[in-house]
Coordinates of C-alpha atoms and ligand atoms in Angstrom, one line a residue:
X1 CA -17.8 7.0 -36.6
X2 CA -19.7 6.7 -33.3
X3 CA -22.3 9.2 -32.3
X4 CA -20.6 10.5 -29.1
X5 CA -23.6 10.9 -26.7
X6 CA -23.3 11.4 -23.0
X7 CA -21.1 8.6 -21.5
X8 CA -20.7 6.6 -24.6
X9 CA -18.2 3.8 -23.9
X10 CA -18.1 2.4 -27.4
X11 CA -14.6 2.8 -28.8
X12 CA -14.3 4.2 -32.4
X13 CA -12.8 1.5 -34.7
X14 CA -10.8 1.7 -37.8
X15 CA -8.5 4.5 -39.0
X16 CA -10.4 7.7 -38.6
X17 CA -9.8 11.4 -38.4
X18 CA -9.8 12.8 -34.9
X19 CA -8.0 15.2 -32.7
X20 CA -5.1 14.1 -30.3
X21 CA -7.4 14.9 -27.4
X22 CA -10.0 12.5 -28.8
X23 CA -7.3 9.9 -29.4
X24 CA -6.1 10.1 -25.8
X25 CA -9.7 9.8 -24.4
X26 CA -10.7 7.1 -26.8
X27 CA -7.6 5.1 -25.9
X28 CA -8.4 5.4 -22.3
X29 CA -11.9 4.2 -22.9
X30 CA -10.5 1.2 -24.8
X31 CA -8.3 0.5 -21.7
X32 CA -11.4 0.5 -19.5
X33 CA -10.7 3.9 -17.7
X34 CA -13.8 5.2 -15.9
X35 CA -12.2 7.5 -13.2
X36 CA -9.4 10.0 -13.2
X37 CA -8.1 12.0 -10.3
X38 CA -6.5 15.4 -10.6
X39 CA -6.7 19.2 -10.4
X40 CA -8.0 21.1 -13.3
X41 CA -5.5 22.8 -15.6
X42 CA -5.4 24.6 -18.9
X43 CA -2.8 22.3 -20.2
X44 CA -5.2 19.4 -20.8
X45 CA -8.5 21.2 -20.8
X46 CA -9.3 20.2 -24.3
X47 CA -9.2 16.5 -23.4
X48 CA -10.9 17.1 -20.0
X49 CA -13.8 18.7 -21.8
X50 CA -14.8 15.4 -23.4
X51 CA -14.3 13.1 -20.3
X52 CA -18.1 13.1 -19.5
X53 CA -19.0 12.2 -23.1
X54 CA -16.6 9.3 -22.9
X55 CA -18.1 8.1 -19.6
X56 CA -15.0 9.1 -17.6
X57 CA -15.6 10.7 -14.1
X58 CA -13.0 13.4 -13.2
X59 CA -12.5 13.5 -9.5
X60 CA -11.1 16.9 -8.5
X61 CA -8.8 16.7 -5.5
X62 CA -7.3 19.2 -3.1
X63 CA -3.6 18.4 -3.8
X64 CA -2.0 16.4 -6.7
X65 CA -0.2 14.2 -4.2
X66 CA -3.7 13.1 -3.1
X67 CA -4.6 12.4 -6.7
X68 CA -1.6 10.1 -7.1
X69 CA -2.4 8.3 -3.8
X70 CA -6.1 8.0 -4.8
X71 CA -5.1 6.4 -8.1
X72 CA -2.8 4.0 -6.2
X73 CA -5.6 3.0 -3.8
X74 CA -8.0 2.7 -6.7
X75 CA -5.6 0.4 -8.6
X76 CA -4.8 -1.7 -5.6
X77 CA -8.4 -2.7 -4.7
X78 CA -9.7 -2.9 -8.3
X79 CA -6.8 -4.5 -10.1
X80 CA -7.4 -2.0 -12.8
X81 CA -5.4 1.1 -13.7
X82 CA -5.5 4.1 -11.4
X83 CA -5.1 7.3 -13.4
X84 CA -4.1 10.8 -12.4
X85 CA -3.6 14.0 -14.4
X86 CA -2.4 17.5 -13.6
X87 CA -1.2 20.9 -14.9
X88 CA 2.3 21.0 -16.3
X89 CA 5.1 22.1 -14.0
X90 CA 3.8 22.5 -10.4
X91 CA 0.8 20.2 -10.7
X92 CA 3.0 17.5 -12.0
X93 CA 5.8 17.9 -9.5
X94 CA 3.2 17.6 -6.8
X95 CA 2.6 14.1 -7.9
X96 CA 6.1 12.9 -7.1
X97 CA 5.6 11.4 -3.6
X98 CA 2.4 9.7 -4.6
X99 CA 4.0 8.1 -7.6
X100 CA 7.0 6.9 -5.6
X101 CA 4.7 5.2 -3.1
X102 CA 2.7 3.6 -5.9
X103 CA 6.0 2.3 -7.4
X104 CA 6.9 0.4 -4.3
X105 CA 3.3 -0.8 -4.0
X106 CA 3.5 -2.3 -7.5
X107 CA 0.4 -0.3 -8.5
X108 CA -0.5 0.1 -12.2
X109 CA -1.0 3.9 -11.9
X110 CA -0.8 5.9 -15.2
X111 CA 0.4 9.4 -14.5
X112 CA -0.6 11.7 -17.2
X113 CA 1.8 14.7 -17.3
X114 CA 1.0 17.5 -19.8
X115 CA 4.2 19.4 -20.4
X116 CA 5.0 22.9 -21.4
X117 CA 4.5 23.6 -25.1
X118 CA 6.9 22.1 -27.6
X119 CA 7.3 25.5 -29.3
X120 CA 8.9 27.2 -26.2
X121 CA 10.4 24.2 -24.3
X122 CA 13.8 25.1 -23.0
X123 CA 13.2 28.9 -23.0
X124 CA 12.1 28.9 -19.3
X125 CA 8.6 29.9 -19.9
X126 CA 5.7 29.5 -17.6
X127 CA 5.4 26.3 -15.5
X128 CA 8.3 24.6 -17.2
X129 CA 10.5 21.9 -15.8
X130 CA 11.9 18.7 -17.4
X131 CA 9.2 16.2 -16.4
X132 CA 10.8 13.0 -17.6
X133 CA 14.0 12.9 -15.3
X134 CA 11.8 13.6 -12.2
X135 CA 9.9 10.4 -12.6
X136 CA 12.6 8.3 -14.2
X137 CA 13.4 6.3 -11.1
X138 CA 9.8 5.9 -9.9
X139 CA 8.1 4.6 -13.0
X140 CA 8.4 1.4 -15.0
X141 CA 8.0 3.1 -18.3
X142 CA 7.9 6.7 -19.6
X143 CA 6.0 7.4 -22.8
X144 CA 6.7 10.8 -24.4
X145 CA 4.4 12.0 -27.1
X146 CA 6.9 13.4 -29.5
X147 CA 4.4 13.8 -32.3
X148 CA 0.6 14.4 -31.9
X149 CA 0.0 11.7 -34.5
X150 CA 1.4 9.1 -32.0
X151 CA -1.0 10.1 -29.1
X152 CA -3.1 6.9 -29.2
X153 CA -0.1 4.6 -29.7
X154 CA 1.9 6.0 -26.8
X155 CA -1.1 6.3 -24.5
X156 CA -1.9 2.6 -25.1
X157 CA 1.7 1.6 -24.5
X158 CA 1.7 3.4 -21.1
X159 CA -1.5 1.6 -20.1
X160 CA -0.3 -1.8 -21.4
X161 CA 3.0 -1.5 -19.6
X162 CA 1.6 -0.4 -16.3
X163 CA -0.1 -3.8 -16.2
X164 CA 2.8 -5.8 -17.8
X165 CA 5.4 -4.3 -15.5
X166 CA 3.1 -3.9 -12.4
X167 CA 3.9 -0.3 -11.6
X168 CA 3.4 3.3 -12.5
X169 CA 4.0 4.6 -16.0
X170 CA 4.2 8.2 -17.2
X171 CA 2.5 9.6 -20.2
X172 CA 4.2 12.9 -21.0
X173 CA 2.4 15.2 -23.5
X174 CA 3.6 18.7 -24.7
X175 CA 0.5 20.8 -24.1
X176 CA 0.2 22.0 -27.7
X177 CA 0.0 18.3 -28.9
X178 CA -3.6 18.0 -27.7
X179 CA -4.7 20.0 -30.7
X180 CA -4.9 19.5 -34.5
X181 CA -6.2 16.9 -36.9
X182 CA -4.7 13.4 -37.0
X183 CA -5.7 10.1 -38.5
X184 CA -5.3 7.1 -36.3
X185 CA -6.7 3.8 -35.1
X186 CA -7.3 3.2 -31.4
X187 CA -5.1 0.2 -30.3
X188 CA -6.7 -2.7 -28.5
X189 CA -5.2 -3.3 -25.0
X190 CA -2.4 -5.9 -24.9
X191 CA -2.6 -8.1 -21.8
X192 CA 0.1 -10.7 -21.5
X193 CA -0.4 -13.7 -19.2
X194 CA 2.6 -14.8 -17.2
X195 CA 2.3 -18.4 -16.6
X196 CA 3.7 -20.6 -13.9
X197 CA 7.4 -20.3 -14.9
X198 CA 10.2 -22.6 -16.0
X199 CA 9.2 -26.3 -16.0
X200 CA 12.5 -27.5 -14.7
X201 CA 12.6 -25.0 -11.8
X202 CA 9.0 -25.9 -10.9
X203 CA 10.0 -29.6 -10.8
X204 CA 13.0 -28.8 -8.6
X205 CA 10.8 -26.8 -6.3
X206 CA 8.3 -29.7 -6.1
X207 CA 11.1 -32.1 -5.2
X208 CA 12.4 -29.8 -2.5
X209 CA 8.9 -29.4 -1.1
X210 CA 8.3 -33.2 -1.2
X211 CA 11.5 -33.7 0.8
X212 CA 10.8 -30.9 3.4
X213 CA 10.1 -31.9 6.9
X214 CA 9.0 -28.4 8.0
X215 CA 7.9 -26.4 5.0
X216 CA 6.6 -22.9 5.5
X217 CA 4.9 -20.7 2.9
X218 CA 5.6 -17.0 2.9
X219 CA 2.7 -15.4 1.0
X220 CA 3.3 -11.9 -0.5
X221 CA 1.8 -9.2 -2.6
X222 CA 2.1 -11.5 -5.7
X223 CA -0.6 -13.7 -4.3
X224 CA -2.9 -10.7 -4.1
X225 CA -2.1 -9.2 -7.5
X226 CA -2.5 -12.5 -9.2
X227 CA -5.8 -13.2 -7.4
X228 CA -4.1 -16.4 -6.3
X229 CA -5.4 -16.8 -2.8
X230 CA -7.4 -20.0 -3.6
X231 CA -4.3 -21.6 -5.2
X232 CA -2.2 -20.6 -2.2
X233 CA -4.7 -22.2 0.2
X234 CA -4.7 -25.4 -1.9
X235 CA -0.9 -25.6 -1.8
X236 CA -0.8 -24.9 2.0
X237 CA -3.4 -27.6 2.6
X238 CA -1.5 -30.1 0.4
X239 CA 1.6 -29.5 2.5
X240 CA -0.2 -28.7 5.7
X241 CA 2.3 -25.9 5.9
X242 CA 1.8 -22.8 8.0
X243 CA 1.5 -19.6 6.0
X244 CA 3.1 -16.4 7.1
X245 CA 2.5 -13.2 5.2
X246 CA 5.1 -10.8 4.0
X247 CA 5.3 -7.4 5.7
X248 CA 2.2 -5.3 5.2
X249 CA 0.5 -7.9 3.1
X250 CA -1.8 -9.2 5.8
X251 CA -4.4 -9.8 3.1
X252 CA -2.4 -12.4 1.2
X253 CA -3.9 -15.4 3.0
X254 CA -7.3 -15.8 4.8
X255 CA -6.8 -15.1 8.5
X256 CA -9.6 -17.4 9.4
X257 CA -7.8 -20.4 7.9
X258 CA -6.2 -22.8 10.4
X259 CA -2.9 -22.6 8.6
X260 CA -2.7 -18.8 8.7
X261 CA -0.1 -17.6 11.2
X262 CA 0.1 -13.9 10.5
X263 CA 2.6 -11.3 9.1
X264 CA 6.4 -11.2 9.5
X265 CA 8.2 -8.0 10.0
X266 CA 7.8 -4.9 12.2
X267 CA 5.1 -5.4 14.8
X268 CA 4.2 -8.7 13.1
X269 CA 3.1 -12.1 14.5
X270 CA 5.5 -13.9 16.9
X271 CA 3.8 -17.1 15.8
X272 CA 4.8 -16.5 12.2
X273 CA 8.3 -15.6 13.2
X274 CA 8.8 -18.7 15.5
X275 CA 7.3 -21.0 12.9
X276 CA 9.4 -19.7 10.0
X277 CA 12.5 -20.0 12.1
X278 CA 11.9 -23.8 12.2
X279 CA 11.6 -24.1 8.5
X280 CA 13.9 -26.4 6.5
X281 CA 12.2 -25.2 3.2
X282 CA 10.6 -21.8 2.7
X283 CA 8.3 -21.2 -0.3
X284 CA 8.4 -17.5 -0.9
X285 CA 5.2 -17.1 -3.0
X286 CA 5.0 -13.7 -4.7
X287 CA 7.4 -11.8 -2.5
X288 CA 10.6 -10.0 -3.2
X289 CA 11.7 -10.7 0.4
X290 CA 12.1 -7.0 1.0
X291 CA 14.9 -6.3 3.5
X292 CA 12.7 -4.2 5.9
X293 CA 10.2 -7.1 6.1
X294 CA 12.5 -9.7 7.5
X295 CA 14.5 -7.6 10.1
X296 CA 14.7 -9.1 13.6
X297 CA 11.8 -8.2 15.8
X298 CA 11.0 -8.6 19.5
X299 CA 14.7 -9.3 19.9
X300 CA 14.3 -12.4 17.7
X301 CA 16.4 -13.2 14.7
X302 CA 13.8 -15.4 13.0
X303 CA 14.9 -15.7 9.4
X304 CA 16.0 -19.4 8.9
X305 CA 19.5 -18.9 7.6
X306 CA 20.0 -22.6 6.8
X307 CA 16.7 -23.3 5.1
X308 CA 16.4 -23.9 1.4
X309 CA 14.5 -21.0 -0.2
X310 CA 12.2 -21.3 -3.2
X311 CA 11.3 -17.9 -4.5
X312 CA 8.5 -17.2 -7.0
X313 CA 8.2 -13.7 -8.3
X314 CA 6.7 -12.2 -11.4
X315 CA 9.6 -9.8 -11.7
X316 CA 12.8 -11.9 -12.5
X317 CA 15.0 -9.2 -11.1
X318 CA 13.6 -9.8 -7.6
X319 CA 14.8 -13.5 -7.6
X320 CA 17.7 -13.9 -5.1
X321 CA 18.1 -10.1 -4.8
X322 CA 17.8 -9.8 -1.1
X323 CA 18.2 -13.4 0.3
X324 CA 20.1 -16.3 -1.2
X325 CA 17.8 -18.8 -2.8
X326 CA 18.0 -22.4 -3.8
X327 CA 15.4 -22.2 -6.6
X328 CA 14.1 -19.1 -8.4
X329 CA 10.9 -19.2 -10.4
X330 CA 9.9 -16.3 -12.6
X331 CA 6.2 -16.8 -12.7
X332 CA 2.8 -15.7 -11.7
X333 CA 2.1 -16.6 -8.0
X334 CA -1.4 -18.0 -8.8
X335 CA -0.2 -20.1 -11.8
X336 CA 2.9 -21.3 -10.0
X337 CA 1.0 -22.4 -6.9
X338 CA -1.5 -24.3 -9.1
X339 CA 1.4 -25.9 -11.0
X340 CA 3.0 -27.0 -7.7
X341 CA -0.2 -28.4 -6.4
X342 CA -0.5 -30.5 -9.6
X343 CA 3.1 -31.6 -9.3
X344 CA 2.7 -32.7 -5.7
X345 CA -0.5 -34.6 -6.3
X346 CA 0.1 -38.3 -5.6
X347 CA 3.7 -37.7 -4.4
X348 CA 5.0 -39.1 -1.2
X349 CA 5.7 -36.1 1.0
X350 CA 8.1 -36.2 3.9
X351 CA 6.0 -33.7 5.8
X352 CA 3.0 -36.0 5.8
X353 CA 4.8 -38.2 8.3
X354 CA 5.0 -35.5 11.0
X355 CA 1.8 -33.7 10.1
X356 CA 0.2 -34.3 13.5
X357 CA 3.2 -33.0 15.3
X358 CA 3.6 -29.9 13.1
X359 CA -0.1 -29.2 13.4
X360 CA 0.2 -29.2 17.2
X361 CA 3.2 -26.8 16.9
X362 CA 1.2 -24.4 14.7
X363 CA -1.7 -24.4 17.1
X364 CA 0.3 -23.9 20.1
X365 CA 2.4 -21.0 18.6
X366 CA -0.8 -19.3 17.4
X367 CA -2.5 -19.8 20.7
X368 CA 0.5 -18.4 22.6
X369 CA 0.7 -15.3 20.4
X370 CA -3.1 -14.7 20.8
X371 CA -2.8 -15.0 24.6
X372 CA 0.2 -12.7 24.6
X373 CA -1.6 -10.1 22.5
X374 CA -4.7 -10.4 24.8
X375 CA -2.6 -9.6 27.9
X376 CA -0.6 -6.9 26.1
X377 CA -3.0 -4.1 26.7
X378 CA -0.3 -1.4 27.1
X379 CA 3.4 -0.8 26.5
X380 CA 5.6 -1.6 29.5
X381 CA 8.9 0.2 28.8
X382 CA 9.8 2.9 31.4
X383 CA 9.0 5.9 29.2
X384 CA 5.5 4.5 28.3
X385 CA 4.6 3.5 31.8
X386 CA 5.7 7.0 33.1
X387 CA 3.9 9.0 30.4
X388 CA 0.6 7.0 30.5
X389 CA 0.4 7.1 34.2
X390 CA -2.8 8.8 35.4
X391 CA -4.0 9.5 31.8
X392 CA -7.7 9.1 31.1
X393 CA -7.0 8.4 27.5
X394 CA -7.1 5.0 25.8
X395 CA -4.1 2.7 25.5
X396 CA -3.3 2.4 21.8
X397 CA -3.2 -1.4 21.9
X398 CA -6.6 -1.7 23.7
X399 CA -8.1 0.7 21.1
X400 CA -6.6 -1.3 18.2
X401 CA -8.0 -4.5 19.6
X402 CA -11.4 -2.9 19.9
X403 CA -11.2 -1.7 16.3
X404 CA -10.2 -5.3 15.2
X405 CA -13.2 -6.7 17.0
X406 CA -15.6 -4.2 15.4
X407 CA -14.1 -4.4 11.9
X408 CA -16.9 -4.7 9.3
X409 CA -16.8 -7.6 6.9
X410 CA -15.1 -6.8 3.6
X411 CA -13.3 -3.7 5.0
X412 CA -10.5 -2.1 3.1
X413 CA -8.0 -0.7 5.6
X414 CA -5.2 1.7 4.7
X415 CA -2.5 2.4 7.3
X416 CA -0.1 5.3 7.5
X417 CA 3.4 5.5 8.8
X418 CA 3.6 6.1 12.5
X419 CA 4.0 4.3 15.8
X420 CA 0.3 3.4 16.4
X421 CA -0.2 2.5 12.7
X422 CA 2.7 0.2 13.0
X423 CA 1.5 -1.5 16.1
X424 CA -1.8 -2.1 14.3
X425 CA 0.0 -4.6 12.2
X426 CA -0.7 -7.2 14.9
X427 CA -4.4 -6.5 14.9
X428 CA -5.2 -6.3 11.2
X429 CA -6.6 -9.6 9.8
X430 CA -8.4 -10.1 6.6
X431 CA -10.1 -12.9 4.8
X432 CA -10.3 -11.2 1.4
X433 CA -7.4 -10.1 -0.8
X434 CA -7.1 -6.4 -1.8
X435 CA -8.0 -5.3 1.7
X436 CA -4.9 -3.9 3.3
X437 CA -3.4 -0.8 1.8
X438 CA -0.3 0.1 3.7
X439 CA 2.3 2.7 2.8
X440 CA 4.7 -0.2 2.0
X441 CA 8.4 0.4 1.4
X442 CA 8.2 4.1 0.5
X443 CA 6.9 4.7 4.0
X444 CA 5.5 8.2 3.6
X445 CA 3.4 9.9 6.2
X446 CA 0.2 11.2 4.7
X447 CA -0.4 8.0 2.6
X448 CA -3.4 6.4 4.2
X449 CA -6.3 8.8 3.9
X450 CA -6.1 9.6 0.2
X451 CA -5.5 6.0 -0.6
X452 CA -8.7 5.0 1.3
X453 CA -10.5 7.7 -0.7
X454 CA -9.3 6.2 -4.0
X455 CA -10.2 2.7 -2.8
X456 CA -13.7 3.8 -2.0
X457 CA -14.2 5.3 -5.4
X458 CA -13.2 2.0 -7.0
X459 CA -15.2 -0.1 -4.5
X460 CA -18.1 1.9 -3.1
X461 CA -19.7 -1.3 -1.9
X462 CA -16.9 -2.0 0.6
X463 CA -16.2 -0.1 3.8
X464 CA -13.0 2.1 3.5
X465 CA -11.1 2.8 6.7
X466 CA -7.9 4.8 7.1
X467 CA -5.7 4.5 10.2
X468 CA -3.7 7.8 10.5
X469 CA -1.5 9.4 13.1
X470 CA -2.2 13.0 14.1
X471 CA 1.1 14.1 12.5
X472 CA 0.5 12.3 9.2
X473 CA -3.0 13.8 9.3
X474 CA -1.6 17.3 9.0
X475 CA 0.0 16.2 5.6
X476 CA -3.2 14.7 4.2
X477 CA -6.3 16.2 5.8
X478 CA -6.9 18.6 2.9
X479 CA -8.5 15.7 1.0
X480 CA -11.5 16.1 3.4
X481 CA -12.5 18.8 0.9
X482 CA -12.5 16.2 -1.8
X483 CA -14.7 13.8 0.3
X484 CA -17.2 16.6 1.0
X485 CA -17.4 17.8 -2.6
X486 CA -17.5 14.4 -4.2
X487 CA -19.6 12.6 -1.6
X488 CA -16.8 10.0 -0.9
X489 CA -17.6 8.4 2.3
X490 CA -14.7 6.9 4.2
X491 CA -13.8 6.5 7.9
X492 CA -10.6 8.2 9.2
X493 CA -9.5 6.6 12.5
X494 CA -7.2 9.4 13.7
X495 CA -4.8 8.6 16.5
X496 CA -4.6 11.8 18.6
X497 CA -1.5 11.3 20.8
X498 CA -0.3 14.9 20.3
X499 CA 3.1 13.9 18.9
X500 CA 5.0 12.6 16.0
X501 CA 5.3 9.5 18.0
X502 CA 7.4 7.2 15.9
X503 CA 10.2 9.7 15.7
X504 CA 9.8 10.7 19.4
X505 CA 10.5 7.1 20.2
X506 CA 14.0 7.5 18.7
X507 CA 14.6 10.5 20.9
X508 CA 13.6 8.4 23.9
X509 CA 15.7 5.4 22.9
X510 CA 18.8 7.1 21.5
X511 CA 18.9 10.9 22.4
X512 CA 18.2 10.9 26.1
X513 CA 14.7 12.3 25.6
X514 CA 16.0 15.5 24.0
X515 CA 12.8 16.3 22.0
X516 CA 13.1 18.2 18.7
X517 CA 10.1 19.0 16.6
X518 CA 8.0 16.1 17.8
X519 CA 5.3 17.8 20.0
X520 CA 2.1 18.6 18.2
X521 CA -0.3 21.3 19.2
X522 CA -3.6 20.0 17.8
X523 CA -6.9 21.8 17.2
X524 CA -10.0 19.8 17.8
X525 CA -9.8 17.5 14.8
X526 CA -13.4 16.5 15.1
X527 CA -14.4 20.2 14.9
X528 CA -12.1 20.7 11.9
X529 CA -13.8 17.7 10.2
X530 CA -17.2 19.3 10.7
X531 CA -16.0 22.6 9.4
X532 CA -15.0 20.8 6.2
X533 CA -18.5 19.4 5.8
X534 CA -17.6 16.0 7.2
X535 CA -18.6 14.3 10.4
X536 CA -16.3 14.4 13.5
X537 CA -16.6 12.3 16.6
X538 CA -14.3 12.2 19.7
X539 CA -13.8 8.8 21.1
X540 CA -12.1 8.6 24.6
X541 CA -13.3 5.2 25.9
X542 CA -12.4 1.8 24.6
X543 CA -16.0 0.7 25.2
X544 CA -17.2 3.3 22.6
X545 CA -14.7 2.4 19.8
X546 CA -16.8 -0.4 18.2
X547 CA -20.1 1.5 18.0
X548 CA -18.3 4.6 16.7
X549 CA -16.6 2.6 14.0
X550 CA -19.8 0.9 12.9
X551 CA -21.8 4.1 12.8
X552 CA -19.1 5.8 10.7
X553 CA -19.3 2.9 8.3
X554 CA -23.0 3.2 8.1
X555 CA -22.5 6.9 7.1
X556 CA -20.2 5.9 4.3
X557 CA -23.3 4.6 2.4
X558 CA -24.6 8.2 2.5
X559 CA -21.4 9.4 1.0
X560 CA -20.3 11.0 4.3
X561 CA -16.8 10.9 5.6
X562 CA -16.2 10.6 9.4
X563 CA -13.2 11.5 11.4
X564 CA -13.0 9.4 14.6
X565 CA -10.7 11.4 16.8
X566 CA -9.2 8.7 19.1
X567 CA -7.8 10.2 22.3
X568 CA -4.9 8.0 23.1
X569 CA -2.0 8.1 25.6
X570 CA 1.5 9.1 24.5
X571 CA 2.9 5.6 25.1
X572 CA 5.0 4.2 22.3
X573 CA 5.5 0.7 20.9
X574 CA 8.8 -0.7 19.8
X575 CA 10.7 1.6 17.4
X576 CA 10.7 1.2 13.6
X577 CA 14.4 0.7 13.0
X578 CA 16.7 -0.3 15.7
X579 CA 19.0 -1.3 12.9
X580 CA 19.3 2.2 11.4
X581 CA 20.2 4.2 14.5
X582 CA 23.2 4.2 16.9
X583 CA 24.1 6.0 20.0
X584 CA 25.3 9.6 19.3
X585 CA 29.0 10.2 19.4
X586 CA 30.3 13.8 19.8
X587 CA 33.9 14.9 19.5
X588 CA 33.6 18.7 19.7
X589 CA 33.6 20.2 23.2
X590 CA 30.5 22.2 22.7
X591 CA 28.4 19.1 21.8
X592 CA 29.9 16.9 24.5
X593 CA 26.8 16.7 26.6
X594 CA 24.7 15.7 23.6
X595 CA 25.1 12.0 24.1
Ligands
LIG1 C1 6.5 12.4 4.5 C2 7.2 11.9 5.7 N1 7.8 12.8 6.5 C3 8.5 12.3 7.6 C4 8.5 11.0 7.9 C5 9.3 10.5 9.1 N2 8.3 10.0 10.1 C6 8.1 8.6 10.2 S1 7.0 8.2 11.3 C7 6.8 9.8 11.8 C8 5.9 10.2 12.9 C9 4.5 9.9 12.7 O1 3.7 10.6 13.6 P1 2.1 10.4 13.7 O2 1.5 10.5 12.3 O3 1.5 11.4 14.6 O4 1.9 8.9 14.2 P2 2.4 8.4 15.7 O5 3.8 7.9 15.4 O6 2.3 9.5 16.6 O7 1.5 7.2 15.9 C10 7.6 10.7 11.0 C11 7.6 12.1 11.1 C12 7.9 10.1 7.0 N3 7.9 8.8 7.2 N4 7.2 10.6 5.9
LIG2 MG1 0.9 11.1 16.6

């Protein structure tokens, strides 16, 4: 047996006597775990006690939702597991929102949920709730330790399956099962490669691409998760095809590449939308073609209804789920892109013949969109013009452009759910994968800040920046405590517009400006940050944005978090979901005027 000295990462080998706590911790070491987020609790204290000896850092947070989000951010930038743990009952139920968000972000988060003791389960004792049903729809796999002897086996399975199935898994452990003597062997991690996919389907895809006159690639999260950016670039260059990115995956293709045309979806790139609307063949590379990501924008129905769609996804259930497809390939985005490049080598491509013409179209669409963005310094709808009139505060778009210009190299940017965060989609460009951490399809306010904290723990060498609205800030600001205690240095760009803006926009557009619960009365957020032991800076001029951002990033290297309180006007960009709201209809006399 190993001599367990401080931070010993050597895993015990062979069948040996140990406690279930030791089996849990050793299995995590075997799986490469070095950091776990959570709040201390008696339920798992016996295992927690030996984390340091195993070289595992426990990062105590302010709220378990924050721990799950941190594990998500950690996983997304590192490509390794994010892990969180909590007290049975209330600690575990606090995880729910964070786990649901990680589910839709495809993050390999392992959620360790100690449960009430097996001897009293069902009697309604202290901190008891059934913990498996709660997570059943937001995890890819649920491992329940039904016998302490199986601790290592089931722990290993949860870690293996989080990677295999690309999503959160739950490890549920009755709290009395941490104790006792067992004999077991620590399983070695199982990592299964995916490969490029079915040979016949790849051949069919290559034929379609070779015959395409206007192929367009839509690069999604799969390109990021498979580390396939280089292969995606090679494929795009072979076809000289413009590359759009799927919604909130602005880091799937290098923005500095001439074939990059930007993201589709809400507040995305008009160039990407116009170009994809011309496509006769779309190669959807590592994207499930989520419905929210292809909704009409700017009054434009851009999805090419008559194009042939080749969809490549690591999850076979995503193929043809949302959009009809011509060819479905169940494969890894990186491997499939490489296979297609190999298959297209030496082939005569129809799109070679009009390459110059297509290139001119790509350049002109990109140029037009840049010019439009440059001129688009503020919103021009009647509400926005009226409300921003005479304000000394910054226009959100001007501020977002200034942030874009000052963005440090290698930055990881998380974005929240809100009007200004959504508008930022037009101004977030990345050359590296694993750089954009948006709240994705779950769309929960309060996502961005803790995710940035987790990302920073995983990659302290990269700047971590969270874009957060002032409403969403109220949900998440408690993690400033974690930053101050644990010396986690991130930058919070806090958009202070004094309102839950995105929802207010619906009141403006559909409810005749009858405002309900959307006005915020804010304290000085910069003063609040200081009182938490962090730095707080008020920024009220566009000219000061760049320097303030850079200075905050410098402070990150000292382990110091800064809240940049951006004073912005109340103007509001296009709404989230025109599709989901309709004009109010009232039949009862007392509500007649509410239309
Ligand atoms: C947890 C959660 N609660 C409520 C919502 C509904 N919602 C969506 S956007 C939004 C307003 C966001 O306001 P703020 O964070 O101030 O950003 P702003 O829109 O003002 O830029 C709300 C309440 C949500 N998405 N998530
Ligand atoms: Mg707001």
